[in-house]
Amino acid sequence: MTDTRDTDPSALLATQAARPECPDPRRWRALILLCVANFMIILDAQIVILALPSIDKHLRMTVSDGQWVLSAYLLAFGGLLLLGGRLADVRGPRRMLMLGTTLFLMSSLLCGLAWNGDVLIAARVLQGISAAIMAPAALAILMTTFPPGAERTKALACWSGVGGLGATAALLMGGTLTGTLGWGAAWRPASTPPSSRSATDKSRRSFLRPTGISP
């Protein structure tokens, strides 16, 4: 007797759908890139703290204006996170991650080259907006790339741990960079040409396009 599963197309499709998909081996490389993005977001939120006295002196800013250099980023970042998440849902997380990363690198470069306080504060606002686009898009890619279970738990632990490491590294690096290279160097880790080229090139690769992620 002939097995109907060998001839019935619907049964064959049901059997194939029941088979678990093999996880993409490139997902761990994607996780590294996503963690780097999270690291830079947290790093730039904190690294300016130790550079504020030098910024106030060289750009002739008042103390209250100097506080806006820190607050402008945090307000734009925190206030637009929900909008950034909605944009990732509508436009696709990969596309928004590329857009956010490009804006983040450009605004970081502008921060380092700012010639007065108004330009620096405006650049910090733009930097916060780009971070609000990057963060939910990167987290959405992480959640879609790693299936529920041990791997997703491990990926989220790496994501959270790198964020905490970024906050600590900001306080350690901020004083050293400011003291040796000047206040503009506080944004140099996020705006160097090799870093920007690597981030944009890697974000275009296919390992950020696992099943279920829109382009």
Coordinates of N, CA, C and O in Angstrom, one line a residue, residues 80-202:
L80 N 11.8 59.6 23.2 CA 11.5 59.1 21.8 C 11.6 57.6 21.7 O 11.5 57.1 20.5
L81 N 11.9 56.9 22.8 CA 12.1 55.5 22.7 C 10.8 54.8 22.1 O 10.9 53.9 21.3
L82 N 9.6 55.2 22.6 CA 8.4 54.5 22.1 C 8.2 54.8 20.6 O 7.8 53.9 19.9
L83 N 8.5 56.0 20.2 CA 8.4 56.4 18.8 C 9.4 55.5 18.0 O 9.0 55.0 16.9
G84 N 10.6 55.4 18.5 CA 11.6 54.6 17.8 C 11.1 53.1 17.7 O 11.3 52.5 16.6
G85 N 10.5 52.6 18.7 CA 10.0 51.2 18.6 C 8.9 51.1 17.6 O 8.8 50.1 16.9
R86 N 8.0 52.1 17.5 CA 6.9 52.1 16.5 C 7.5 52.2 15.1 O 7.0 51.5 14.2
L87 N 8.5 53.0 14.9 CA 9.1 53.1 13.6 C 9.8 51.7 13.2 O 9.7 51.3 12.0
A88 N 10.4 51.0 14.2 CA 10.9 49.7 13.9 C 9.9 48.7 13.5 O 10.1 47.9 12.6
D89 N 8.7 48.8 14.1 CA 7.6 48.0 13.7 C 7.1 48.3 12.3 O 6.8 47.4 11.5
V90 N 7.0 49.6 12.0 CA 6.4 50.0 10.7 C 7.4 49.9 9.6 O 7.0 49.3 8.5
R91 N 8.6 50.4 9.8 CA 9.6 50.4 8.7 C 10.5 49.2 8.6 O 11.2 49.1 7.7
G92 N 10.5 48.4 9.7 CA 11.5 47.3 9.7 C 12.7 47.6 10.6 O 13.3 48.7 10.5
P93 N 13.0 46.7 11.5 CA 14.1 47.0 12.5 C 15.5 47.1 11.8 O 16.3 47.9 12.3
R94 N 15.7 46.3 10.8 CA 17.0 46.4 10.1 C 17.2 47.7 9.5 O 18.3 48.4 9.6
R95 N 16.2 48.2 8.8 CA 16.3 49.5 8.1 C 16.5 50.6 9.1 O 17.3 51.6 9.0
M96 N 15.7 50.6 10.3 CA 15.8 51.6 11.3 C 17.2 51.6 12.0 O 17.7 52.6 12.4
L97 N 17.7 50.3 12.2 CA 19.0 50.2 12.8 C 20.1 50.9 12.0 O 21.0 51.6 12.5
M98 N 20.0 50.7 10.6 CA 21.0 51.3 9.7 C 20.8 52.8 9.8 O 21.9 53.6 9.8
L99 N 19.6 53.3 9.8 CA 19.4 54.8 9.8 C 19.9 55.3 11.1 O 20.5 56.4 11.1
G100 N 19.5 54.7 12.2 CA 19.9 55.2 13.5 C 21.4 55.2 13.7 O 22.0 56.2 14.3
T101 N 22.1 54.2 13.2 CA 23.5 54.1 13.3 C 24.2 55.2 12.5 O 25.2 55.8 13.0
T102 N 23.7 55.4 11.3 CA 24.3 56.5 10.5 C 24.1 57.8 11.1 O 25.1 58.6 11.2
L103 N 22.9 58.1 11.6 CA 22.7 59.4 12.3 C 23.5 59.5 13.6 O 24.0 60.6 13.9
F104 N 23.7 58.4 14.3 CA 24.5 58.4 15.5 C 25.9 58.8 15.3 O 26.6 59.6 16.0
L105 N 26.5 58.2 14.2 CA 27.9 58.4 13.9 C 28.1 59.9 13.4 O 29.1 60.5 13.8
M106 N 27.2 60.4 12.6 CA 27.3 61.8 12.1 C 27.1 62.8 13.3 O 27.9 63.7 13.3
S107 N 26.2 62.5 14.2 CA 26.0 63.4 15.3 C 27.1 63.4 16.3 O 27.5 64.4 16.9
S108 N 27.7 62.2 16.4 CA 28.9 62.1 17.3 C 30.1 62.9 16.7 O 30.8 63.6 17.5
L109 N 30.2 62.8 15.4 CA 31.3 63.6 14.8 C 31.1 65.1 15.0 O 32.0 65.9 15.2
L110 N 29.8 65.5 14.8 CA 29.4 66.9 15.0 C 29.7 67.4 16.4 O 30.1 68.5 16.7
C111 N 29.4 66.5 17.4 CA 29.7 66.8 18.8 C 31.1 67.1 19.0 O 31.5 68.1 19.7
G112 N 32.0 66.3 18.4 CA 33.4 66.4 18.6 C 34.0 67.7 17.9 O 35.0 68.2 18.3
L113 N 33.3 68.1 16.9 CA 33.8 69.3 16.1 C 33.0 70.6 16.4 O 33.2 71.6 15.8
A114 N 32.1 70.5 17.4 CA 31.2 71.7 17.7 C 32.1 72.9 18.0 O 33.0 72.9 18.8
W115 N 31.7 74.1 17.5 CA 32.5 75.3 17.6 C 31.8 76.3 18.6 O 32.4 77.3 19.0
N116 N 30.6 75.9 19.1 CA 30.0 76.7 20.1 C 29.0 75.9 20.9 O 28.7 74.7 20.5
G117 N 28.5 76.4 22.0 CA 27.6 75.6 22.8 C 26.3 75.3 22.2 O 25.7 74.2 22.4
D118 N 25.7 76.2 21.3 CA 24.4 75.9 20.7 C 24.6 74.7 19.7 O 23.7 73.8 19.6
V119 N 25.6 74.7 19.0 CA 25.9 73.6 18.0 C 26.0 72.3 18.8 O 25.5 71.2 18.4
L120 N 26.8 72.3 19.9 CA 27.0 71.1 20.7 C 25.7 70.6 21.3 O 25.4 69.3 21.2
I121 N 24.8 71.4 21.8 CA 23.5 71.0 22.4 C 22.6 70.4 21.3 O 22.0 69.4 21.4
A122 N 22.6 71.1 20.1 CA 21.8 70.6 19.0 C 22.3 69.2 18.5 O 21.5 68.3 18.2
A123 N 23.6 69.0 18.5 CA 24.2 67.8 18.1 C 23.8 66.7 19.1 O 23.6 65.5 18.7
R124 N 23.8 67.1 20.4 CA 23.4 66.1 21.4 C 22.0 65.7 21.3 O 21.6 64.5 21.5
V125 N 21.1 66.6 20.9 CA 19.7 66.3 20.7 C 19.6 65.3 19.5 O 18.9 64.3 19.6
L126 N 20.3 65.5 18.4 CA 20.3 64.6 17.3 C 20.9 63.3 17.7 O 20.4 62.2 17.2
Q127 N 21.9 63.3 18.5 CA 22.5 62.0 19.0 C 21.5 61.2 19.8 O 21.4 60.0 19.7
G128 N 20.7 61.9 20.7 CA 19.7 61.2 21.5 C 18.6 60.7 20.6 O 18.1 59.6 20.8
I129 N 18.2 61.4 19.5 CA 17.1 60.9 18.6 C 17.6 59.7 17.9 O 16.9 58.7 17.8
S130 N 18.9 59.7 17.4 CA 19.4 58.5 16.7 C 19.5 57.3 17.7 O 19.3 56.2 17.3
A131 N 19.9 57.6 18.9 CA 19.9 56.5 19.9 C 18.6 55.9 20.2 O 18.4 54.7 20.4
A132 N 17.5 56.7 20.2 CA 16.2 56.2 20.4 C 15.7 55.4 19.2 O 14.8 54.6 19.4
I133 N 16.3 55.6 18.0 CA 15.9 54.8 16.9 C 16.7 53.5 16.9 O 16.2 52.4 16.6
M134 N 18.0 53.6 17.3 CA 18.8 52.4 17.3 C 18.4 51.3 18.4 O 18.3 50.1 18.0
A135 N 18.2 51.8 19.6 CA 18.0 50.8 20.7 C 16.8 49.9 20.5 O 17.0 48.7 20.6
P136 N 15.6 50.4 20.2 CA 14.5 49.4 20.0 C 14.6 48.6 18.8 O 14.2 47.4 18.8
A137 N 15.3 49.1 17.7 CA 15.5 48.3 16.5 C 16.5 47.2 16.8 O 16.2 46.0 16.3
A138 N 17.5 47.5 17.5 CA 18.5 46.4 17.8 C 17.9 45.4 18.7 O 18.1 44.2 18.5
L139 N 17.1 45.8 19.7 CA 16.5 44.8 20.6 C 15.5 44.0 19.8 O 15.3 42.8 20.1
A140 N 14.7 44.6 18.9 CA 13.8 43.8 18.1 C 14.5 42.7 17.3 O 14.0 41.6 17.1
I141 N 15.6 43.1 16.7 CA 16.4 42.1 15.9 C 16.9 41.0 16.8 O 16.8 39.8 16.4
L142 N 17.3 41.3 18.0 CA 17.8 40.3 18.9 C 16.7 39.4 19.3 O 16.9 38.1 19.3
M143 N 15.5 39.9 19.6 CA 14.4 39.0 20.0 C 13.9 38.1 18.9 O 13.4 37.0 19.1
T144 N 14.0 38.6 17.7 CA 13.6 37.8 16.5 C 14.7 36.8 16.1 O 14.3 35.7 15.6
T145 N 15.9 37.1 16.3 CA 17.0 36.2 15.8 C 17.1 35.0 16.7 O 17.4 33.9 16.3
F146 N 16.9 35.2 18.0 CA 17.1 34.1 19.0 C 15.8 33.6 19.5 O 15.0 34.4 20.0
P147 N 15.5 32.3 19.3 CA 14.2 31.7 19.7 C 14.1 31.7 21.2 O 15.1 31.8 21.9
P148 N 12.9 31.7 21.7 CA 12.7 31.6 23.2 C 13.4 30.4 23.8 O 13.4 29.3 23.2
G149 N 14.0 30.6 24.9 CA 14.7 29.5 25.6 C 16.1 30.0 26.1 O 16.3 31.2 26.3
A150 N 17.0 29.1 26.2 CA 18.3 29.3 26.7 C 19.1 30.3 25.9 O 19.8 31.2 26.4
E151 N 19.0 30.2 24.6 CA 19.8 31.1 23.7 C 19.3 32.6 23.8 O 20.1 33.5 23.9
R152 N 18.0 32.8 23.9 CA 17.5 34.1 24.0 C 17.9 34.7 25.4 O 18.2 35.9 25.5
T153 N 17.8 33.9 26.4 CA 18.2 34.3 27.7 C 19.7 34.7 27.8 O 20.0 35.8 28.3
K154 N 20.5 33.9 27.1 CA 21.9 34.3 27.1 C 22.2 35.5 26.3 O 23.0 36.4 26.7
A155 N 21.5 35.7 25.2 CA 21.6 36.9 24.3 C 21.2 38.1 25.1 O 21.9 39.2 25.1
L156 N 20.1 38.1 25.8 CA 19.6 39.2 26.6 C 20.6 39.5 27.8 O 20.8 40.7 28.1
A157 N 21.2 38.5 28.3 CA 22.1 38.7 29.4 C 23.4 39.5 28.9 O 23.9 40.4 29.5
C158 N 23.8 39.1 27.7 CA 24.9 39.8 27.0 C 24.6 41.2 26.7 O 25.4 42.1 27.0
W159 N 23.4 41.4 26.2 CA 22.9 42.8 25.9 C 22.9 43.6 27.1 O 23.4 44.8 27.1
S160 N 22.3 43.2 28.2 CA 22.2 43.9 29.4 C 23.6 44.2 30.0 O 23.9 45.3 30.5
G161 N 24.4 43.1 30.0 CA 25.7 43.3 30.6 C 26.6 44.3 29.9 O 27.3 45.0 30.5
V162 N 26.5 44.3 28.6 CA 27.3 45.3 27.8 C 26.8 46.7 28.1 O 27.6 47.6 28.1
G163 N 25.5 46.9 28.3 CA 25.0 48.2 28.7 C 25.6 48.7 30.0 O 26.1 49.8 30.1
G164 N 25.7 47.8 31.0 CA 26.3 48.2 32.2 C 27.8 48.4 32.1 O 28.3 49.4 32.7
L165 N 28.4 47.7 31.2 CA 29.9 47.9 31.0 C 30.1 49.2 30.3 O 31.1 49.9 30.6
G166 N 29.2 49.6 29.4 CA 29.3 50.9 28.7 C 29.2 52.1 29.7 O 30.0 53.0 29.6
A167 N 28.3 52.0 30.7 CA 28.2 53.0 31.7 C 29.5 53.1 32.5 O 30.0 54.2 32.9
T168 N 30.1 52.0 32.9 CA 31.3 52.0 33.7 C 32.5 52.5 32.8 O 33.3 53.3 33.3
A169 N 32.6 52.0 31.6 CA 33.7 52.4 30.7 C 33.6 53.9 30.4 O 34.7 54.6 30.3
A170 N 32.4 54.5 30.4 CA 32.3 56.0 30.1 C 33.0 56.8 31.2 O 33.7 57.7 30.9
L171 N 32.8 56.4 32.5 CA 33.4 57.1 33.6 C 35.0 56.9 33.6 O 35.7 57.8 34.0
L172 N 35.4 55.7 33.2 CA 36.8 55.4 33.1 C 37.5 56.1 32.0 O 38.7 56.6 32.1
M173 N 36.8 56.2 30.8 CA 37.5 56.7 29.6 C 37.3 58.2 29.5 O 38.2 58.9 28.9
G174 N 36.2 58.8 30.1 CA 35.9 60.2 29.9 C 37.1 61.1 30.4 O 37.5 62.0 29.7
G175 N 37.5 60.8 31.6 CA 38.6 61.6 32.2 C 39.9 61.5 31.4 O 40.6 62.5 31.2
T176 N 40.2 60.3 31.0 CA 41.5 60.0 30.3 C 41.5 60.7 29.0 O 42.5 61.4 28.6
L177 N 40.4 60.5 28.2 CA 40.4 61.1 26.9 C 40.4 62.7 26.9 O 41.1 63.3 26.2
T178 N 39.6 63.2 27.9 CA 39.5 64.7 28.0 C 40.9 65.2 28.4 O 41.3 66.3 27.9
G179 N 41.6 64.6 29.4 CA 42.8 65.1 29.9 C 44.0 65.0 28.9 O 44.9 65.8 28.9
T180 N 43.9 64.0 28.0 CA 45.0 63.8 27.0 C 44.8 64.4 25.7 O 45.7 64.9 25.0
L181 N 43.5 64.3 25.2 CA 43.2 64.7 23.8 C 42.2 65.9 23.7 O 41.9 66.3 22.6
G182 N 41.7 66.3 24.8 CA 40.8 67.4 24.8 C 39.3 66.9 24.9 O 39.0 65.7 24.7
W183 N 38.4 67.9 25.1 CA 37.0 67.5 25.4 C 36.4 66.9 24.1 O 35.5 66.0 24.3
G184 N 36.8 67.2 22.9 CA 36.2 66.7 21.7 C 36.5 65.2 21.6 O 35.7 64.5 20.9
A185 N 37.5 64.7 22.3 CA 37.8 63.3 22.2 C 36.8 62.4 22.9 O 36.8 61.2 22.7
A186 N 35.9 63.0 23.7 CA 34.9 62.2 24.4 C 34.0 61.5 23.4 O 33.4 60.5 23.7
W187 N 33.8 62.1 22.2 CA 32.9 61.4 21.2 C 33.7 60.7 20.1 O 33.2 60.2 19.2
R188 N 35.1 60.6 20.3 CA 35.9 60.0 19.3 C 35.6 58.5 19.1 O 35.6 58.0 18.0
P189 N 35.4 57.7 20.2 CA 35.1 56.3 20.0 C 33.9 56.0 19.1 O 33.9 55.0 18.5
A190 N 32.9 56.9 19.1 CA 31.7 56.7 18.3 C 31.8 57.3 16.9 O 30.9 57.1 16.1
S191 N 32.9 58.1 16.6 CA 32.8 58.8 15.3 C 34.1 58.6 14.5 O 34.3 59.2 13.5
T192 N 35.0 57.6 14.9 CA 36.2 57.4 14.0 C 35.8 56.7 12.7 O 34.8 55.9 12.7
P193 N 36.4 57.1 11.6 CA 36.1 56.5 10.3 C 36.0 54.9 10.3 O 35.1 54.4 9.7
P194 N 37.1 54.2 10.9 CA 37.0 52.8 10.9 C 35.7 52.2 11.5 O 35.1 51.3 11.1
S195 N 35.3 52.8 12.7 CA 34.2 52.4 13.4 C 32.9 52.6 12.6 O 32.1 51.7 12.5
S196 N 32.8 53.7 11.9 CA 31.6 54.0 11.2 C 31.5 53.1 10.0 O 30.4 52.6 9.6
R197 N 32.6 52.9 9.3 CA 32.6 52.0 8.1 C 32.2 50.6 8.5 O 31.5 49.9 7.8
S198 N 32.8 50.1 9.6 CA 32.5 48.7 10.0 C 31.1 48.6 10.4 O 30.4 47.6 10.1
A199 N 30.5 49.6 11.1 CA 29.1 49.4 11.6 C 28.2 49.5 10.4 O 27.2 48.6 10.4
T200 N 28.4 50.4 9.5 CA 27.4 50.4 8.4 C 27.6 49.3 7.4 O 26.6 48.8 6.9
D201 N 28.8 48.8 7.2 CA 29.0 47.6 6.3 C 28.4 46.4 6.9 O 27.7 45.6 6.2
K202 N 28.6 46.2 8.2 CA 28.1 44.9 8.8 C 26.5 45.0 8.9 O 25.9 43.9 8.8

